Amino acid sequence: MYLTNVWWSIEPMVVCVQLGNSLFMTALQIIVKDRCINASNATNSSAVNSTSMEDSLQNAMSSFYMIYRPLIQLVPILPGLFLAWLGDRGWRKAPIVAPLVGFMLSRLLLLLMLLLDWPLEILWPEVILLGLSGGFGVYWGGTMALVSLGSTEQDRSKFMMRAELVNGLAGLVGCAVSGHLFSLSTGSLRPGVVTMVVCLLLYTFCLLYTIFFLQVKQIAPNDHKHQREAKTTAPSGQCGRILNIVLLLAGGILYNAAVCASKNILVVFELKEPLHWNAEEVGYGNASGFVIIISSFLGAMVMSRWVSDHTLITIGMLSFSTGIFLMAFVTTTYMFYIARALTLFALIPMPIIRSLMSQQVQGSSYGMVLTSLQLSMKVSSVGYTPLYTKIYQQTLSWFPGFVFILSSIITILAIIPISILRSGLAKRCSYQQETDKEYLLPPQET
């Protein structure tokens, strides 16, 4: 029975989408490096200083991602809001189906780029095409909306973390094999072609599964519980819920900025001296990031028995802050994995923040609120992506890890709104316990 329920649920789709995305992630990283090397050799053929050539390559790659990343974040905003609106109007699969179509078309364009030897600039229309379909942010927001609809408030964090766990396991497997799969080539097939073909097959399966088999479940609200919640949450009112959402948004945006900005720099940091990774090592490095999803799920599952959601968020943020601080001083591969190990709980905060946000609104607004969180984090990338890139380029010659220390500081700042939220909820909890006692008392005879 459990296997039957899983097959008709959201897990198979999450697995296949993440497998495709993780294969693409490694492929993109190596393709960009190879094209930038070719361009650098063409323009600096007379250069003999290997250090200057390495710095030139790092600048070219980071400059490419400085444009590529904001395009990924900004283009989906208006399409994403429209798809979220459709989802809340009953078309729950729309925020999932549209991005899947975009994944297929963008990966097809990259495949043609490899087969026809198109220049790196073809990735600009590729990312625009992906963004117009909603991109990963809308897809994940739609996925979390379905999880929210099919779970109770008490179990929602657990179900969201389970989706993150499945996503992490798929990413771990995909990244572990991605480097080896990318290197497969024959006399007629270039490296990366097999990877793109496998990606297309995975997305095709996901699209067909979502359209014809994925079930949209909704937990019917309990009338008694609904009346009780209406009474106990009355003191906070609409203003209190808005304040809670604002604080959660602030903490989520700051933390996401620290995490994503660091990831953007890591993709070029791994390819420079002294690490200088090849395709297989890049795949293993990306896989280590998905191990963190698994450890975050297990940590949240164990620690949630003794601590609150807000404490879990703080633990996760402190874990990332410690690990990324050490990453600033990494010079060898084993040091890289030690720094990664310190971030074991780094992915606990975001699923819990989504869960807490969904509890501030009615079910008919889940899609819009969760997608708005995703899109707000995308908008913030317009500021931090070029800022981090310029700082990395300016500090490349004397301390390339400086940006990771900056991420550690921003993470500490992200804890502040979560602490304010926890303090406010603690006060309301004491009031709620008193009203609960009154509500549970038997009516007195007149």
XYZ file of C-alpha atoms in Angstrom:
446
model
C 0.000 0.000 0.000
C 2.806 2.414 0.848
C 4.560 1.782 -2.478
C 1.286 2.351 -4.317
C 0.735 5.660 -2.501
C 4.291 6.767 -3.248
C 3.902 5.969 -6.951
C 0.845 8.182 -7.282
C 2.335 10.932 -5.110
C 4.875 13.665 -5.736
C 8.075 11.757 -4.896
C 8.720 10.137 -8.333
C 8.462 13.531 -10.019
C 10.806 15.163 -7.482
C 13.365 12.379 -7.974
C 13.454 12.570 -11.769
C 13.481 16.378 -11.938
C 16.393 16.575 -9.506
C 18.293 13.854 -11.353
C 17.978 15.894 -14.538
C 18.908 19.159 -12.812
C 21.970 17.687 -11.101
C 23.255 16.227 -14.368
C 22.750 19.597 -16.049
C 24.444 21.467 -13.190
C 27.746 19.625 -13.638
C 27.524 19.777 -17.430
C 26.966 23.535 -17.420
C 29.920 24.108 -15.096
C 32.335 22.180 -17.337
C 30.952 23.572 -20.607
C 31.332 27.160 -19.397
C 34.898 26.456 -18.293
C 35.845 24.864 -21.634
C 34.331 27.685 -23.692
C 35.995 30.338 -21.533
C 39.352 28.552 -21.899
C 38.960 28.535 -25.673
C 38.048 32.224 -25.703
C 40.933 33.067 -23.363
C 43.434 31.161 -25.510
C 42.183 32.927 -28.614
C 42.615 36.398 -27.118
C 45.753 35.757 -25.028
C 47.662 33.330 -27.225
C 50.942 35.143 -26.559
C 50.583 35.171 -22.764
C 53.144 33.095 -20.883
C 52.227 33.916 -17.296
C 50.089 30.998 -16.041
C 48.907 32.996 -13.039
C 47.576 35.813 -15.177
C 45.877 33.292 -17.488
C 44.274 31.611 -14.478
C 43.025 34.960 -13.165
C 41.744 35.855 -16.625
C 39.828 32.571 -16.782
C 38.348 33.124 -13.320
C 37.266 36.638 -14.275
C 35.665 35.399 -17.507
C 33.742 32.617 -15.758
C 32.596 34.757 -12.842
C 31.532 37.526 -15.249
C 29.470 35.004 -17.207
C 27.696 33.801 -14.060
C 27.200 37.406 -12.936
C 24.836 37.822 -15.898
C 23.524 34.254 -16.099
C 22.413 33.958 -12.459
C 20.350 37.192 -12.317
C 18.653 36.258 -15.592
C 17.643 32.937 -14.040
C 16.261 34.794 -11.026
C 14.560 37.784 -12.700
C 12.959 36.490 -15.897
C 10.581 34.074 -14.062
C 9.046 36.763 -11.795
C 5.999 37.794 -13.852
C 5.373 34.328 -15.347
C 5.812 32.887 -11.853
C 3.206 35.166 -10.292
C 0.762 34.300 -13.069
C 1.372 30.564 -12.646
C 0.971 30.876 -8.866
C -2.321 32.707 -9.418
C -3.476 29.891 -11.708
C -2.484 27.335 -9.078
C -4.522 29.053 -6.367
C -7.514 29.191 -8.734
C -7.597 25.409 -8.958
C -4.985 24.681 -11.647
C -2.608 23.167 -9.092
C -0.434 21.408 -11.667
C 0.175 24.542 -13.773
C 3.160 25.805 -11.667
C 4.754 22.374 -12.173
C 3.892 21.528 -15.776
C 5.028 24.873 -17.261
C 8.549 24.753 -15.719
C 8.944 21.139 -16.847
C 8.273 22.223 -20.426
C 10.851 24.984 -19.943
C 13.413 22.495 -18.598
C 12.950 20.330 -21.684
C 13.274 23.187 -24.193
C 16.300 24.798 -22.498
C 18.181 21.488 -22.222
C 17.360 20.776 -25.868
C 18.963 24.090 -26.794
C 22.115 23.185 -24.841
C 22.206 19.824 -26.626
C 22.069 21.605 -29.982
C 24.847 23.910 -28.756
C 27.091 20.887 -28.197
C 26.162 19.130 -31.440
C 26.431 22.204 -33.677
C 29.310 23.878 -31.803
C 27.372 27.051 -31.103
C 29.071 29.791 -29.035
C 28.533 30.315 -25.299
C 26.183 33.240 -26.006
C 23.459 30.755 -26.959
C 22.949 30.304 -23.211
C 21.324 33.752 -22.998
C 18.205 32.693 -24.972
C 18.375 29.354 -23.146
C 18.046 30.969 -19.731
C 15.355 33.393 -20.973
C 13.359 30.477 -22.347
C 13.660 28.676 -19.027
C 12.659 31.808 -17.108
C 9.542 32.461 -19.180
C 8.296 29.017 -18.193
C 8.731 29.796 -14.487
C 12.022 28.050 -13.779
C 12.951 25.997 -10.747
C 11.631 28.509 -8.209
C 8.067 28.293 -9.536
C 8.336 24.512 -9.907
C 9.457 24.110 -6.286
C 6.895 26.610 -5.026
C 4.156 24.630 -6.796
C 5.519 21.404 -5.370
C 5.515 22.790 -1.829
C 1.962 24.086 -2.340
C 0.816 20.535 -3.152
C 2.645 19.243 -0.085
C 0.971 21.921 2.056
C -2.485 21.056 0.735
C -1.978 17.387 1.461
C -0.743 17.755 5.048
C -1.910 19.119 8.379
C -0.190 22.058 10.033
C 1.324 19.787 12.687
C 2.906 17.485 10.103
C 3.671 20.039 7.382
C 7.305 20.641 8.336
C 7.891 16.890 8.339
C 6.349 16.426 4.899
C 8.271 19.365 3.456
C 11.516 18.025 4.884
C 10.669 14.616 3.414
C 10.322 16.225 -0.019
C 13.685 17.904 0.578
C 15.158 14.525 1.575
C 13.941 12.816 -1.601
C 15.235 15.775 -3.586
C 18.611 15.491 -1.848
C 18.962 11.749 -2.413
C 18.217 12.181 -6.109
C 20.689 15.054 -6.336
C 23.360 13.007 -4.563
C 23.022 10.148 -7.037
C 22.795 12.475 -10.028
C 25.851 14.522 -9.103
C 27.905 11.442 -8.209
C 27.467 9.998 -11.706
C 27.275 13.303 -13.589
C 31.027 13.747 -14.032
C 31.488 10.216 -15.371
C 28.436 10.521 -17.632
C 29.644 13.854 -18.980
C 33.004 12.351 -19.936
C 31.389 9.630 -22.088
C 32.164 10.299 -25.729
C 32.790 8.504 -28.981
C 34.224 9.548 -32.269
C 30.929 11.169 -33.272
C 29.591 12.257 -29.874
C 31.239 15.031 -27.869
C 31.460 15.035 -24.052
C 28.161 16.192 -22.554
C 25.875 14.970 -25.336
C 24.897 11.787 -23.461
C 24.198 13.888 -20.350
C 21.792 16.170 -22.222
C 19.972 13.224 -23.830
C 19.449 11.597 -20.421
C 18.175 14.930 -19.048
C 15.604 15.200 -21.828
C 14.374 11.651 -21.187
C 13.992 12.352 -17.452
C 12.041 15.591 -18.016
C 9.794 13.882 -20.576
C 8.899 11.203 -18.040
C 8.204 13.859 -15.378
C 5.939 15.829 -17.698
C 3.875 12.773 -18.653
C 3.704 11.569 -15.042
C 2.582 14.983 -13.758
C -0.132 15.405 -16.377
C -1.625 11.929 -16.276
C -0.777 10.320 -12.925
C 0.112 12.849 -10.223
C -2.712 13.168 -7.690
C -3.634 16.473 -6.073
C -4.742 15.756 -2.497
C -6.257 18.184 -0.040
C -6.759 17.627 3.670
C -10.261 18.707 4.636
C -10.151 21.241 7.504
C -11.582 20.146 10.832
C -14.414 22.466 11.801
C -13.796 22.190 15.549
C -10.098 22.881 15.087
C -10.862 25.774 12.720
C -13.123 27.433 15.284
C -10.564 26.942 17.995
C -7.781 28.442 15.844
C -9.950 31.419 14.998
C -10.427 32.104 18.705
C -6.858 31.490 19.842
C -5.204 33.495 17.082
C -7.535 36.456 17.462
C -5.116 38.521 19.614
C -2.523 38.612 16.822
C -5.092 39.351 14.112
C -4.254 40.268 10.551
C -1.464 42.643 11.594
C 0.213 39.899 13.616
C 0.111 37.464 10.709
C 1.508 40.070 8.322
C 4.322 40.841 10.774
C 5.125 37.143 11.059
C 5.277 36.819 7.266
C 7.530 39.874 6.989
C 9.945 38.519 9.610
C 10.020 35.097 7.945
C 10.594 36.760 4.565
C 13.457 38.845 5.952
C 15.172 35.855 7.541
C 14.610 33.686 4.462
C 15.871 36.288 1.985
C 19.016 37.073 3.996
C 19.830 33.419 4.507
C 19.126 32.531 0.888
C 21.376 35.393 -0.235
C 24.246 34.072 1.889
C 23.786 30.484 0.683
C 23.173 31.139 -3.018
C 25.853 33.799 -3.359
C 28.381 31.377 -1.878
C 27.257 28.620 -4.252
C 27.648 30.966 -7.217
C 31.268 31.622 -6.276
C 32.006 27.983 -5.413
C 31.358 26.872 -9.010
C 34.368 28.909 -10.156
C 36.400 28.602 -6.915
C 36.531 24.808 -7.359
C 38.028 25.103 -10.833
C 40.962 27.359 -9.927
C 44.259 26.567 -8.271
C 44.942 25.066 -5.767
C 41.846 22.805 -6.110
C 41.635 22.775 -9.935
C 38.984 20.038 -10.139
C 38.114 17.973 -13.212
C 34.607 16.840 -14.254
C 34.508 13.849 -11.874
C 35.687 15.914 -8.901
C 33.132 18.615 -9.716
C 30.420 15.957 -9.686
C 31.557 14.654 -6.301
C 31.707 18.188 -4.930
C 28.155 18.875 -6.083
C 27.082 15.556 -4.566
C 28.454 16.659 -1.185
C 25.970 19.520 -1.281
C 23.115 17.029 -1.563
C 24.468 14.984 1.337
C 23.691 18.086 3.400
C 20.016 17.740 2.435
C 19.984 14.219 3.860
C 21.801 15.189 7.052
C 19.510 18.210 7.454
C 16.432 16.001 7.204
C 17.750 13.494 9.745
C 18.867 16.292 12.076
C 15.503 18.037 11.901
C 13.646 14.759 12.444
C 15.649 13.975 15.591
C 15.962 17.464 17.079
C 12.308 18.408 16.465
C 11.376 16.150 19.365
C 13.062 18.501 21.817
C 13.299 21.955 20.201
C 10.905 24.296 18.397
C 10.858 25.116 14.691
C 12.447 28.491 15.383
C 15.340 26.887 17.269
C 15.827 24.452 14.393
C 16.099 27.375 11.977
C 18.746 28.975 14.190
C 20.735 25.735 14.454
C 20.720 25.369 10.678
C 21.886 28.933 10.129
C 24.705 28.596 12.668
C 25.798 25.359 10.978
C 26.084 27.063 7.602
C 27.784 30.132 9.062
C 30.506 27.972 10.659
C 31.138 25.836 7.580
C 31.235 28.675 5.066
C 33.623 30.611 7.325
C 36.074 27.685 7.187
C 35.567 27.472 3.403
C 37.334 30.839 3.133
C 40.611 29.164 4.116
C 40.316 25.984 2.007
C 43.415 25.120 -0.030
C 43.043 21.345 -0.480
C 40.247 18.970 -1.412
C 40.092 17.324 2.008
C 39.732 20.754 3.648
C 36.830 21.452 1.286
C 34.988 18.379 2.541
C 35.714 19.269 6.171
C 34.103 22.666 5.596
C 31.166 20.926 3.915
C 30.813 18.604 6.904
C 30.349 21.583 9.225
C 27.304 22.653 7.181
C 25.474 19.386 7.875
C 22.297 21.190 9.034
C 22.460 24.117 6.616
C 19.304 23.157 4.702
C 17.028 22.888 7.730
C 15.913 26.566 7.748
C 14.159 27.030 4.380
C 11.579 24.173 4.542
C 10.620 25.254 8.063
C 10.350 28.897 7.001
C 8.024 27.809 4.174
C 5.977 25.746 6.616
C 5.640 28.624 9.087
C 4.645 31.011 6.282
C 1.960 28.642 5.011
C 0.479 28.529 8.518
C -0.146 32.285 8.402
C -2.589 32.081 5.458
C -5.533 30.028 4.275
C -5.140 27.058 1.954
C -6.376 29.012 -1.064
C -3.302 31.288 -0.780
C -0.579 28.659 -0.301
C 0.616 28.843 -3.897
C 0.852 32.629 -3.986
C 2.617 32.954 -0.611
C 5.158 30.193 -1.231
C 5.840 31.311 -4.792
C 6.186 34.908 -3.570
C 8.882 33.729 -1.162
C 10.735 32.027 -4.001
C 10.425 35.062 -6.271
C 11.463 37.490 -3.497
C 14.655 35.520 -3.090
C 15.186 35.742 -6.838
C 14.737 39.522 -6.870
C 17.312 39.883 -4.110
C 19.843 38.118 -6.354
C 19.964 41.257 -8.511
C 21.854 42.897 -5.675
C 24.019 40.154 -4.223
C 25.122 38.366 -7.418
C 27.033 41.268 -9.028
C 28.216 42.458 -5.605
C 29.714 39.088 -4.732
C 31.201 38.700 -8.207
C 32.952 42.066 -8.076
C 34.231 41.428 -4.547
C 35.541 38.002 -5.625
C 37.298 39.472 -8.655
C 38.867 42.261 -6.594
C 40.089 39.899 -3.846
C 41.101 37.067 -6.194
C 44.815 37.835 -6.054
C 45.193 38.168 -2.270
C 42.246 36.412 -0.529
C 39.695 34.669 -2.832
C 37.840 33.255 0.193
C 36.853 36.688 1.501
C 33.333 36.364 0.027
C 32.715 33.288 2.165
C 33.460 35.262 5.339
C 30.946 37.847 4.110
C 28.338 35.064 3.740
C 29.020 33.945 7.298
C 28.307 37.468 8.582
C 25.066 37.777 6.557
C 23.892 34.439 7.959
C 24.309 35.742 11.498
C 22.193 38.770 10.527
C 19.491 36.417 9.208
C 19.090 34.950 12.694
C 17.887 38.319 14.073
C 14.363 38.374 12.496
C 13.888 34.709 13.417
C 14.753 35.541 17.032
C 12.271 38.434 17.008
C 9.607 36.131 15.595
C 10.320 33.493 18.226
C 10.014 36.058 21.015
C 6.684 37.314 19.686
C 5.259 33.838 19.293
C 6.369 32.897 22.799
C 4.235 35.706 24.217
C 1.223 34.666 22.140
C 1.695 31.034 23.145
C 1.240 31.902 26.821
C -1.995 33.714 25.929
C -3.101 30.790 23.763
C -2.600 28.284 26.578
C -4.862 30.350 28.855
C -7.592 30.643 26.214
C -7.298 26.928 25.455
C -8.062 26.146 29.087
C -11.110 28.392 28.961
C -12.230 26.834 25.692
C -11.929 23.286 27.076
C -13.894 24.011 30.265
C -17.431 22.522 30.249
C -20.211 25.103 29.980
C -21.587 26.205 33.355
C -25.257 25.730 34.185
C -27.301 28.905 34.463
